[in-house]
Amino acid sequence: MRVLIVSQYFWPENFRINAIVASLVDRGIEVEVLTGKPNYPEGVIAPGYRAFGLHREQWKGALLHRVPLFPRGRDSRLGLLLNYLSFVFFGLFCGTWMVRKGKYDVIFAYGLSPIFLAIPALFIGWLKGSKVIVWVQDLWPESLSATGYVRNARVLHAVKWVVRWIYRHTDLLLVQSHAFEAPVAALAPGKPVAYYPNSVDGTFAEPPSPDVLLPVVPALDEGFAVVFAGNVGAGQAVEVMVETASLLKDVPQIRFVVFGQGSRWDWMHEQVQSRALTNLHLPGRFPVNTMPGLMQKAGALLVTLADEPIFAMTVPNKVQAYMAAGRPILACLNGEGARLVGEAQAGLSVPAQDAKALAAAVLRLYQMPSEDRARLGANGRRYFKAHFDHDKLVDELMAHLRATSKTGEDAV
């Protein structure tokens, strides 16, 4: 089977699609990837690449086609808009030329924001007579309004029209949350919609490798560390972490450690300084291969989302990573993500953006007997292996690819 994956984000950027591509290649699938120049999350083009010009390279057996891309910049709405639009534009014109000789049984679009990245996938699919699958990771236009990037009703209506067009021209829509099924189906009547959740690399569920040198993070090795890992942005409502740390600053054994960066990292750093929050630590980003070991040192793992209806339907990918890591989870969010943590009996959930409730939950975990905390972590890991195991989900994806491909059962 020959598959073209279209994703604005790809290695060395750290996204789920990387592990999926590697596993598909290992299973004998011929994979090509149409992507942009890496610039996430720093907002500048990664060393070894340049924004303009076409670039091809091999990665773990997959052929990568990189089109020009405007870097997103740091906390710049204009930069982000140009970043989004440039991938659509260059994907349509340069990307189509770069894959002109390719023949594909199916095209798979990794639908992180913006969903517009599916447009080049649909155009290439139309040219080549290939079926197209879109894996919807975020609901648009709801995500735009929830994060505050766009509030204008006319603009949101126009975006919704484009999203409806994308969905209606897709052969299969995969959704990362059960709560996405109804809103996606409403914009794509008659189109098949299937639940296909995220996972993480299996190393998150294994003891740290002795070959991986973990960075020294003193705040993680002393006291009770509450760890947040991932994007530090508007959607994560990081204000609740600052407020919770402020409420608990008189409990010196409790420390908050934030691994990651994003548009709100500078603001958090300013708050740490202005409020003298010695219990809130921002060590930044570290290589992805160190994250399983760092997470497994935590007393608890924290996931937060803003109090918006769209985020109540979303399952942040860090929920799966936290379950795999086998540490108790503190879920400060609403809806589907909180439901999963509760169903797995993997930790404690409190309403989104409720700092007082989160502080109480942190204290409850801190005061809990260690064997009870260990039980919560074990429950999460058991749930991960039953529902989100990487290999199991890759097998499911291959079944979707085969069933949807233009050659159907004849594709091998």
PDB file of C-alpha atoms in Angstrom, residues 34 52 67-70 85-96 120:
ATOM      1  CA  LEU A  34       4.096  16.312   2.541  1.00  0.00           C
ATOM      2  CA  PHE A  52      11.954  29.054   1.383  1.00  0.00           C
ATOM      3  CA  VAL A  67       7.390  23.017   1.087  1.00  0.00           C
ATOM      4  CA  PRO A  68       8.240  26.651   1.933  1.00  0.00           C
ATOM      5  CA  LEU A  69       6.678  28.017   5.093  1.00  0.00           C
ATOM      6  CA  PHE A  70       6.482  31.327   6.925  1.00  0.00           C
ATOM      7  CA  LEU A  85      -1.941  30.254   5.011  1.00  0.00           C
ATOM      8  CA  SER A  86       1.543  29.641   3.668  1.00  0.00           C
ATOM      9  CA  PHE A  87       1.255  25.889   4.163  1.00  0.00           C
ATOM     10  CA  VAL A  88      -2.053  25.802   2.289  1.00  0.00           C
ATOM     11  CA  PHE A  89      -0.675  27.971  -0.533  1.00  0.00           C
ATOM     12  CA  PHE A  90       2.681  26.252  -0.931  1.00  0.00           C
ATOM     13  CA  GLY A  91       1.141  22.850  -0.284  1.00  0.00           C
ATOM     14  CA  LEU A  92      -1.230  23.397  -3.208  1.00  0.00           C
ATOM     15  CA  PHE A  93       1.324  24.712  -5.662  1.00  0.00           C
ATOM     16  CA  CYS A  94       4.746  23.432  -4.580  1.00  0.00           C
ATOM     17  CA  GLY A  95       3.504  20.297  -2.853  1.00  0.00           C
ATOM     18  CA  THR A  96       1.472  19.170  -5.850  1.00  0.00           C
ATOM     19  CA  PRO A 120      -3.805  20.417  -0.372  1.00  0.00           C
TER      20      PRO A 120
END
